[in-house]
Short mmCIF file of C-alpha atoms and ligand atoms in Angstrom, two decimals:
data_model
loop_
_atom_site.label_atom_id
_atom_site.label_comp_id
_atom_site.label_asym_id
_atom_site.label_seq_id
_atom_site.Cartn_x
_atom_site.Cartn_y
_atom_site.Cartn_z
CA UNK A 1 1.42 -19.64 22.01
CA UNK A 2 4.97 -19.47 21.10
CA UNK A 3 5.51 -17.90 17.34
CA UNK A 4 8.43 -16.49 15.29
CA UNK A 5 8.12 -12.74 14.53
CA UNK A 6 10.68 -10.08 13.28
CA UNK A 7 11.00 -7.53 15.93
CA UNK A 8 12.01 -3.82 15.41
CA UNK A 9 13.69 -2.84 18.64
CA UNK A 10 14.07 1.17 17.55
CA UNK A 11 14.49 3.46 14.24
CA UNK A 12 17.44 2.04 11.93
CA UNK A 13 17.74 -0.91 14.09
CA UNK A 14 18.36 -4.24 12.17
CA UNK A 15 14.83 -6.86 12.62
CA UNK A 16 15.24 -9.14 14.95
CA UNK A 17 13.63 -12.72 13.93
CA UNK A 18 12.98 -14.50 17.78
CA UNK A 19 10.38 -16.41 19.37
CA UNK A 20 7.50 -14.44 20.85
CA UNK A 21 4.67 -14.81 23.02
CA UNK A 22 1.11 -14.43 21.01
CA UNK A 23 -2.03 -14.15 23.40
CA UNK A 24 -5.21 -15.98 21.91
CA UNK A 25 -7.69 -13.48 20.20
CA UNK A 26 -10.59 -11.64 22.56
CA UNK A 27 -13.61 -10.87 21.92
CA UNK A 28 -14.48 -9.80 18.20
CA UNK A 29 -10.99 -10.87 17.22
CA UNK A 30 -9.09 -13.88 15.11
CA UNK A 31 -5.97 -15.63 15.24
CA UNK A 32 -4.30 -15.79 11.84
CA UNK A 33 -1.47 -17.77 10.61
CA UNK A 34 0.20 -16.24 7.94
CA UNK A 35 0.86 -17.57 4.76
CA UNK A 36 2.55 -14.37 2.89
CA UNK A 37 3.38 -10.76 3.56
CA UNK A 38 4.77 -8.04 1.09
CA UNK A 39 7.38 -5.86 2.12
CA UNK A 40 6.04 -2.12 1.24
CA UNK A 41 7.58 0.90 1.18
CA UNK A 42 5.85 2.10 3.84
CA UNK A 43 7.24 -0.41 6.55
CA UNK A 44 10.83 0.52 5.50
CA UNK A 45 9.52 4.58 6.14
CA UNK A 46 8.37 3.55 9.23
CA UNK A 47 11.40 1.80 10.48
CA UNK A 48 13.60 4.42 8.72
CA UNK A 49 11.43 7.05 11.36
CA UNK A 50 9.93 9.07 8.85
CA UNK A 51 6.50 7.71 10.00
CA UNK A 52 6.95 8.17 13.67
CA UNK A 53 6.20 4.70 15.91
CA UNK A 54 6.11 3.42 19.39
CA UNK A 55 9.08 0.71 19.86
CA UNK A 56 9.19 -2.41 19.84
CA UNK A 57 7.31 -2.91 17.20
CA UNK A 58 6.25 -5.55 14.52
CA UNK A 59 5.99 -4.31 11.34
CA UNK A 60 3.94 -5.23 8.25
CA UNK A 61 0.92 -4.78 6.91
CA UNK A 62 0.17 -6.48 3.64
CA UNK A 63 -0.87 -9.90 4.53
CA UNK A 64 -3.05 -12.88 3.18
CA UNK A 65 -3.09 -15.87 5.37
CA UNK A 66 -6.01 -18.57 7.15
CA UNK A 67 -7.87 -18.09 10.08
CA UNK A 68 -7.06 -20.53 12.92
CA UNK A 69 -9.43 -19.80 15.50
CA UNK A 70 -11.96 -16.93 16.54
CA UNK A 71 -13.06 -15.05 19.86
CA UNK A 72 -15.83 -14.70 20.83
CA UNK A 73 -18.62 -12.60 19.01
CA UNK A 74 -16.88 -13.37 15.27
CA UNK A 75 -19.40 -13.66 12.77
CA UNK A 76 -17.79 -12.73 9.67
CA UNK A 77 -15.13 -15.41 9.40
CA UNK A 78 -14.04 -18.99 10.91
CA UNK A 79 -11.30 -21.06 10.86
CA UNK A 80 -10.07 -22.28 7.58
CA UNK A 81 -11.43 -19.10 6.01
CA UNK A 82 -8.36 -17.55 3.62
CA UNK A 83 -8.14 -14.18 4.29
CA UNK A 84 -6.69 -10.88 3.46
CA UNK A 85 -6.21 -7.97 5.70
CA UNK A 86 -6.89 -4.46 5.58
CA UNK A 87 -4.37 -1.94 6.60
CA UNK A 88 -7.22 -0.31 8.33
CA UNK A 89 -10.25 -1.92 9.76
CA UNK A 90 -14.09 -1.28 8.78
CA UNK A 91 -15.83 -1.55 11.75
CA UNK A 92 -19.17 -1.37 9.89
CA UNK A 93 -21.06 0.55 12.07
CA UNK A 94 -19.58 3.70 11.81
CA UNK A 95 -20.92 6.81 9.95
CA UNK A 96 -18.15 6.61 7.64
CA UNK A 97 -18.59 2.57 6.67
CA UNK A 98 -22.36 3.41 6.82
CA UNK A 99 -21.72 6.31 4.28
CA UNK A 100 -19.76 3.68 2.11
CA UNK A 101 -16.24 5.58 3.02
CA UNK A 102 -14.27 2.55 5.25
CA UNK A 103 -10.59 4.41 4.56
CA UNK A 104 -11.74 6.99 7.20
CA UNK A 105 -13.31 4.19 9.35
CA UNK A 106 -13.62 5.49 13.12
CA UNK A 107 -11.46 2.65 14.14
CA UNK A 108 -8.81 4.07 12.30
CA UNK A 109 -8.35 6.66 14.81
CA UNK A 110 -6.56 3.42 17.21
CA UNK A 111 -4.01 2.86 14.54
CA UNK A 112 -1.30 5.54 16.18
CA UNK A 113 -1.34 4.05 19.18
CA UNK A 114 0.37 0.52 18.23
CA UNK A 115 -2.25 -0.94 20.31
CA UNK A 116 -5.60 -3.48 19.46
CA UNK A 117 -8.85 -1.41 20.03
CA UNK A 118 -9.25 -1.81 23.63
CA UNK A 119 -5.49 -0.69 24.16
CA UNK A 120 -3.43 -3.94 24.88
CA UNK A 121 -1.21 -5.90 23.15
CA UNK A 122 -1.45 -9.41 21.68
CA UNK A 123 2.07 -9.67 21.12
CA UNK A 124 4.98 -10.36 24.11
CA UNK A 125 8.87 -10.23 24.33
CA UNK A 126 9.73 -13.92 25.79
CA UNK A 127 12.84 -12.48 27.46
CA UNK A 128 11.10 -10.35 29.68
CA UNK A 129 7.33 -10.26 29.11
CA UNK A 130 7.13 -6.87 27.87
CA UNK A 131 4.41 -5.83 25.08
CA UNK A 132 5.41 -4.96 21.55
CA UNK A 133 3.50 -3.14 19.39
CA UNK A 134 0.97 -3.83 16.19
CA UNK A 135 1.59 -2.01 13.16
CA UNK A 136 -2.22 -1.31 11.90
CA UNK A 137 -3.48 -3.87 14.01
CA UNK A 138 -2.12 -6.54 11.59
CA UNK A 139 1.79 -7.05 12.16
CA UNK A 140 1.87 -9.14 9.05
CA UNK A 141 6.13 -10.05 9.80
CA UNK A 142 5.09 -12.65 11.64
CA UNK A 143 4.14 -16.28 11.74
CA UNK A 144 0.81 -15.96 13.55
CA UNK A 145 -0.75 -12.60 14.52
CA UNK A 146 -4.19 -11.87 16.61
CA UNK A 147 -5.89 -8.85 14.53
CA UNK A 148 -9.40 -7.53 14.53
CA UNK A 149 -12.51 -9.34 12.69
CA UNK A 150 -12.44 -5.79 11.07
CA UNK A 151 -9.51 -5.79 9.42
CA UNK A 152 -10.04 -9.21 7.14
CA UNK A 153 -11.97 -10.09 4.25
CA UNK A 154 -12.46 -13.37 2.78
CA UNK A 155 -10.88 -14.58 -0.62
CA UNK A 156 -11.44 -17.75 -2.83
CA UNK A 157 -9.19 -20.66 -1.17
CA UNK A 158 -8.20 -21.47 -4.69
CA UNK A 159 -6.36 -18.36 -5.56
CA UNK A 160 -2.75 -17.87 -3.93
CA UNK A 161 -1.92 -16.21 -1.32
CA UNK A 162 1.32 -15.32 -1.62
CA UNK A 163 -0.20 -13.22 -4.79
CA UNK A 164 -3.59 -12.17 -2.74
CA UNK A 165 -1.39 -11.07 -0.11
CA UNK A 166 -0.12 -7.77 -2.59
CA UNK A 167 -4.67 -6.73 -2.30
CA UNK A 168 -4.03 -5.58 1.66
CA UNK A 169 -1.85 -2.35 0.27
CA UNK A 170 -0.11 -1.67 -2.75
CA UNK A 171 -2.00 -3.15 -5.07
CA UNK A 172 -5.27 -1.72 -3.65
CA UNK A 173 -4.15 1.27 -3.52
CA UNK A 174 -2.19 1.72 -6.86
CA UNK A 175 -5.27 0.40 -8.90
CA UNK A 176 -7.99 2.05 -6.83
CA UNK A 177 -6.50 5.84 -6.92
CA UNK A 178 -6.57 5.02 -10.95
CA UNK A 179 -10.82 3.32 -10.65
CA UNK A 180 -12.25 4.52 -7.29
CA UNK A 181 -10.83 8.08 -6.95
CA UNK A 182 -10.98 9.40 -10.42
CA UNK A 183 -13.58 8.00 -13.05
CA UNK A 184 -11.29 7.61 -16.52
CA UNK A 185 -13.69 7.89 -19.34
CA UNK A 186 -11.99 5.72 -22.52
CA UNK A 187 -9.59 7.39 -24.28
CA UNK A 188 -8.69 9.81 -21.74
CA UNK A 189 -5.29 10.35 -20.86
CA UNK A 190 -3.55 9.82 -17.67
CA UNK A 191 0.46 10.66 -16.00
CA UNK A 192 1.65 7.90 -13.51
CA UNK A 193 4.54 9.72 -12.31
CA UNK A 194 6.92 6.64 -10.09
CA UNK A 195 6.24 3.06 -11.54
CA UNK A 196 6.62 1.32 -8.27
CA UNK A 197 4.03 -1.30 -6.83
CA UNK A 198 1.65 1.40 -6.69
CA UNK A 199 2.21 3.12 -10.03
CA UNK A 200 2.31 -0.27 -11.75
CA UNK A 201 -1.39 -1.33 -10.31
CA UNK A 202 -2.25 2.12 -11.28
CA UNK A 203 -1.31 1.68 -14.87
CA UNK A 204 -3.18 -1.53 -14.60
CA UNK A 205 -6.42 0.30 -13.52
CA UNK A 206 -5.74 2.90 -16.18
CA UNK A 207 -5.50 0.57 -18.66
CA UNK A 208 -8.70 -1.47 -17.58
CA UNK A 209 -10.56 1.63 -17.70
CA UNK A 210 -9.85 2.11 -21.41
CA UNK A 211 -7.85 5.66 -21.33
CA UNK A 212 -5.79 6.24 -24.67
CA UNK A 213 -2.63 7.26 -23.64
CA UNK A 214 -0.86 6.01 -20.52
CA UNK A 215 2.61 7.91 -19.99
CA UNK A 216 4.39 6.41 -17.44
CA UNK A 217 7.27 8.79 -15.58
CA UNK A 218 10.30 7.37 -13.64
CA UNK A 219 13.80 8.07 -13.48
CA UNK A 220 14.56 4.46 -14.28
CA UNK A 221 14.80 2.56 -17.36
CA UNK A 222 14.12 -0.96 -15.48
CA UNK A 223 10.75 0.59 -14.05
CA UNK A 224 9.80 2.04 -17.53
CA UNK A 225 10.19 -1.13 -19.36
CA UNK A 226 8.45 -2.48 -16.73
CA UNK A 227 5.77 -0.09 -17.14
CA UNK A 228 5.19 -1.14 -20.46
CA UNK A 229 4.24 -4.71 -19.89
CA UNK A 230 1.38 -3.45 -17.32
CA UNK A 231 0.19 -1.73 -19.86
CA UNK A 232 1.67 1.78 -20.64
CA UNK A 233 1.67 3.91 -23.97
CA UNK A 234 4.48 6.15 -23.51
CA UNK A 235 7.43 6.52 -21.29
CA UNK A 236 9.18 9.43 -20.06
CA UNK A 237 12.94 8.79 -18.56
CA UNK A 238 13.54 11.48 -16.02
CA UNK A 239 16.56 13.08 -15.55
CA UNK A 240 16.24 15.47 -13.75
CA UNK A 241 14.75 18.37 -15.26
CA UNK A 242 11.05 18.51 -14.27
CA UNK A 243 10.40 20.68 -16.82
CA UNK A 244 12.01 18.45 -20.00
CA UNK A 245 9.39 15.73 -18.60
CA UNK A 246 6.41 18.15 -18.71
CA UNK A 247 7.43 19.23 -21.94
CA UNK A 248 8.03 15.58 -23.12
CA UNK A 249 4.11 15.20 -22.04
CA UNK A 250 2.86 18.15 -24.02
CA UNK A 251 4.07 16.90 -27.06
CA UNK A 252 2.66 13.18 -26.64
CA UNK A 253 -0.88 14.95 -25.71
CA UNK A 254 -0.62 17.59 -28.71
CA UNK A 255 0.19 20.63 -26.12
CA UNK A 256 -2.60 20.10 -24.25
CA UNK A 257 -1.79 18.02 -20.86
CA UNK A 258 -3.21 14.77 -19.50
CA UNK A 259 -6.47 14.66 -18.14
CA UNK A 260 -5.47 12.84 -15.12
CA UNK A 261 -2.19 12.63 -13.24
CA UNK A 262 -1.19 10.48 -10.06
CA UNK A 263 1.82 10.96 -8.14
CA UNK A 264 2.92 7.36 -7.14
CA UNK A 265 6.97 8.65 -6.12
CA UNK A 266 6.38 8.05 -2.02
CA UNK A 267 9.72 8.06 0.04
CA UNK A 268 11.95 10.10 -2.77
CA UNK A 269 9.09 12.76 -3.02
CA UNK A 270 10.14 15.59 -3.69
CA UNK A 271 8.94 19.40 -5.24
CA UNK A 272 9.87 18.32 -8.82
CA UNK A 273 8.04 15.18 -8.72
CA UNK A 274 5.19 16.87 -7.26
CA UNK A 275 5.22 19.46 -9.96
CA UNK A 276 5.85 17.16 -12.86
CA UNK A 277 2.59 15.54 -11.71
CA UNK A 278 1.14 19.05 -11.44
CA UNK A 279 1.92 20.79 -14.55
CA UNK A 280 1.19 17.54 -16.48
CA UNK A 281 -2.15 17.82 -16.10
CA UNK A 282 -4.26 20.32 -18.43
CA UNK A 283 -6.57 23.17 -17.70
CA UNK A 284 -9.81 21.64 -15.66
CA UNK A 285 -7.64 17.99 -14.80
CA UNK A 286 -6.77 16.59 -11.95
CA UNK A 287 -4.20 15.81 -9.89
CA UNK A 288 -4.19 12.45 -7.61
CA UNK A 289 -1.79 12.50 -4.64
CA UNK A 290 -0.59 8.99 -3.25
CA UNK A 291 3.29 8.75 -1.97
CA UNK A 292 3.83 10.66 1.09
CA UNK A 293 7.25 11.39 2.08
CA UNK A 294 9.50 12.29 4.94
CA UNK A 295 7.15 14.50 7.26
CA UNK A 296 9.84 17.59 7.15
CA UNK A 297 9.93 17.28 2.66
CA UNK A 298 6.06 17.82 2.52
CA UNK A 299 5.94 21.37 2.00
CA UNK A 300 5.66 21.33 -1.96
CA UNK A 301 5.55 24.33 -3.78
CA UNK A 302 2.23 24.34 -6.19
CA UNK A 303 1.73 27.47 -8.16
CA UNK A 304 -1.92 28.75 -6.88
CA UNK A 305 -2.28 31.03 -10.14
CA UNK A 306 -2.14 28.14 -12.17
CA UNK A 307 -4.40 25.80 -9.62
CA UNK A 308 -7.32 28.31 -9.43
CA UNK A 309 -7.21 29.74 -13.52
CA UNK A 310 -6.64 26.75 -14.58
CA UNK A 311 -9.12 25.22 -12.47
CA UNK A 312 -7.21 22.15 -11.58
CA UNK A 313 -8.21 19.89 -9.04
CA UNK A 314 -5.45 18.23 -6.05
CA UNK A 315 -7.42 15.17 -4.40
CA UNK A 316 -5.28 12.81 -1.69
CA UNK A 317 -6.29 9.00 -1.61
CA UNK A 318 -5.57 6.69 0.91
CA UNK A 319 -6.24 2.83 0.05
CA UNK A 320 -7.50 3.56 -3.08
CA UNK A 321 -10.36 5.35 -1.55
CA UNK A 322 -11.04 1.08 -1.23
CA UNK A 323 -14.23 -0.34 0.33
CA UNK A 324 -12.29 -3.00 1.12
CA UNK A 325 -14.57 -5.94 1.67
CA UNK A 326 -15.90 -5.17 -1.33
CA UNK A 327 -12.93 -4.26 -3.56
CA UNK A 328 -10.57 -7.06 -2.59
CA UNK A 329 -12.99 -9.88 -3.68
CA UNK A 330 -13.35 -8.29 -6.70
CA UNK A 331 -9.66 -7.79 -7.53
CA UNK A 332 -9.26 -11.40 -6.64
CA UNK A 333 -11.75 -11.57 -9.25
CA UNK A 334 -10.41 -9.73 -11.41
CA UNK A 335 -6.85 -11.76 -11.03
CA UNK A 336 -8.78 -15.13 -11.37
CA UNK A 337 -9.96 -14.00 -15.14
CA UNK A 338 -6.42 -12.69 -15.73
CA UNK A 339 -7.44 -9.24 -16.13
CA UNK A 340 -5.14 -7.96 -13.30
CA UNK A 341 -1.00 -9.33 -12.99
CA UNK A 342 0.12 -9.83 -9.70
CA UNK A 343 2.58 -12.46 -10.27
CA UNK A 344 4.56 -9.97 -12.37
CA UNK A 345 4.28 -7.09 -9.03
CA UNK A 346 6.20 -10.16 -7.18
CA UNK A 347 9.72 -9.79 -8.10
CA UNK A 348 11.20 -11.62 -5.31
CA UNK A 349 9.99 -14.33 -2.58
CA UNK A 350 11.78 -13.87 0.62
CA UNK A 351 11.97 -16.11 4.27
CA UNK A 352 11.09 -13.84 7.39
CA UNK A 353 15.05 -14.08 8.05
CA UNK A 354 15.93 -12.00 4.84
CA UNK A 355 13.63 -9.07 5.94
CA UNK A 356 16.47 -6.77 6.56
CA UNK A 357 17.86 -7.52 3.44
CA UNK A 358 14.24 -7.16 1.56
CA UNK A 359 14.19 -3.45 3.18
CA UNK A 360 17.58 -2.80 1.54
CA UNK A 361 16.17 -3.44 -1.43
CA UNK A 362 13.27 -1.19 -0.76
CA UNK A 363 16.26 1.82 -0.40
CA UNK A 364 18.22 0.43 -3.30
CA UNK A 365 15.43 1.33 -5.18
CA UNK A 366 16.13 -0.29 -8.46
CA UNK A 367 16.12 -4.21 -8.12
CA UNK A 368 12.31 -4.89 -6.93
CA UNK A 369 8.86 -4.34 -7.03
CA UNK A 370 7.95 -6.88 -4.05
CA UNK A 371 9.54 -8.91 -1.72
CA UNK A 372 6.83 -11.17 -0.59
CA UNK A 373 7.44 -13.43 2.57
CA UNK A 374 6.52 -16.36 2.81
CA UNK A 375 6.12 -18.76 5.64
C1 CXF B 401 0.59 4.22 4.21
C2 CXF B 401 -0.03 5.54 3.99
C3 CXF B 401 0.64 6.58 4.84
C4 CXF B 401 0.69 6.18 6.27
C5 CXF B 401 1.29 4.82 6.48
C6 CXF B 401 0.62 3.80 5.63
N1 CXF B 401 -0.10 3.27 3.48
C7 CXF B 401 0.38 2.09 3.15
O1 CXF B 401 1.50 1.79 2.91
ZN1 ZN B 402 1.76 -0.27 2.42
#
């Protein structure tokens, strides 16, 4: 079937929105047809080649749509289902799904290659036949896509989509590095350092976990007021001086340091973010990486006197350490009783044709959260 996709020809290159050639799902997979996609930071990183990729390419990978039809073998979903994808599958069967760890799902291992599992494409160039490539299997900027029956979960058909949509990334992983990959007892005290998509569902998590004293870190005032309606305590304006910040945090936790910290800051990483989220954190805390930046920044400097007599702890999350066919329902849940905001994470509702535009306002930094497509 013909479909309308936005196609990344090469690193840099503007999107192209065409007509392209979509083969019908195989065996164990299901056509989609997309209802919404956010635009994440990590699609710009990609297409800005700090995340290395095969061209051409279809981006996107935080998508909530219906299923249209399924290939053989599908059991978990049918047509009509609504949906929301995983940026990477859970196969099930795999030690790691078995062992209730899906992030480091064996499938995941196919996700480099910008091919489906058996190593073809779905997706075709109508100008001269050639196969473009899936971003995470999913290649959510685009009208229809053919993905695998691993990589979706059913959601409530009364809930929206275009707010679901934000559970197949960010918001997954903001709020489950703050509940899956650290425990916060209530009252403890937590550092979200970059109030983003991520660090917003983080303070959200935070906050439903009961810690005392949320202090949210960002160089922007926008993001910080921001950060207040999700639901933090204090805000620190950076400005520069890592060292001002962590001193700024001492005093709020009485000299002591926050139990937990979480480093939300992504594309801008850099060693003073990294170490404001380091030295936040007090004797015997820990430290919860998420952003990951340009593969030649990611040498940080972290002071391994103060790591090991301090005893702090460094632990990396992907997903939010999610189980995702059971943590998305439950979010979904969770945003039905009004516990969680996702309308306020959606700060702008795009067409597929303003992509390019959405991913300059990924770089701008400063005017969005989320640019959700819709189609
Ligand atoms: C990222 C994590 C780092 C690799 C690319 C995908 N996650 C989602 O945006
Ligand atoms: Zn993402």
């Amino acid at each position: 079937m013909r479909i309308k996709a936005a196609v990344c020809y090469g690193e840099r290159e503007p999107l192209v929105v065409e007509e392209v050639e979509l083969d019908p799902p195989r065996a164990n997979e299901v056509l989609i047809k997309y209802v919404a996609s956010g635009v994440c930071h990590s699609d710009v990183s990609i297409h800005q080649g700090f995340l290395p990729r095969d061209y051409p390419l279809i981006l996107g990978h935080e998508g909530a749509g219906i299923i249209e039809r399924v290939g053989e073998g599908v059991t978990a979903v049918q047509p009509g289902d609504h949906v929301v994808l995983g940026f990477i599958p859970s196969c099930g069967t795999c030690k790691w799904c078995h062992v209730g760890v899906p992030i480091l799902c064996d499938l995941g291992a196919h996700i480099r290659t910008g091919k489906m599992i058996d190593g073809t494409a779905r997706h075709h160039s109508t100008k001269d036949g050639r196969d473009l490539h899936t971003l995470m299997f999913i290649s959510t900027f685009a009208e229809y896509s053919v993905v695998p029956e691993a990589s979706v979960v059913k959601v409530p058909e009364h809930l929206p989509l275009e707010k679901l949509c934000l559970l197949g990334c960010g918001f997954t992983t903001g709020f489950g590095a703050a509940t899956n990959a650290i425990h916060i007892k209530p009252g403890e005290t937590v550092t979200i350092v970059g109030c983003g998509g991520l660090g917003t569902a983080a303070i959200q998590g935070a906050r439903l976990s009961g810690a005392g004293k949320i202090i949210a870190v960002d160089v922007q005032e926008a993001k910080l007021d921001l950060a207040k309606k999700f639901g933090a305590t204090h805000t620190v304006r950076s400005r520069g001086n890592p060292e001002e910040v962590v001193n700024e945090i001492l005093e709020i936790t009485w000299g002591v340091g926050t139990d937990y910290s979480m480093e939300f800051v992504g594309g801008d990483q850099t060693d003073d973010t990294v170490r404001v989220a380091f030295n936040a954190v007090r004797k015997g805390g820990t430290m919860v990486m998420i952003g990951v930046a340009e593969r030649s920044k990611q040498n940080f400097a972290i002071d391994p006197y103060t790591l090991a007599l301090w005893s702090k702890r460094i632990v990396g999350v992907l997903f939010g350490n999610a189980q995702f066919r059971v943590d998305i329902p439950r979010y979904a849940e969770l945003y039905d009783q009004g516990k969680i905001d996702l309308d306020g994470m959606v700060t702008q509702e795009i067409e597929l044709g303003q992509i390019n535009q959405a991913f300059d306002d990924v770089l701008a930094g400063d005017r969005v959260i989320r640019s959700v497509i819709r189609f």
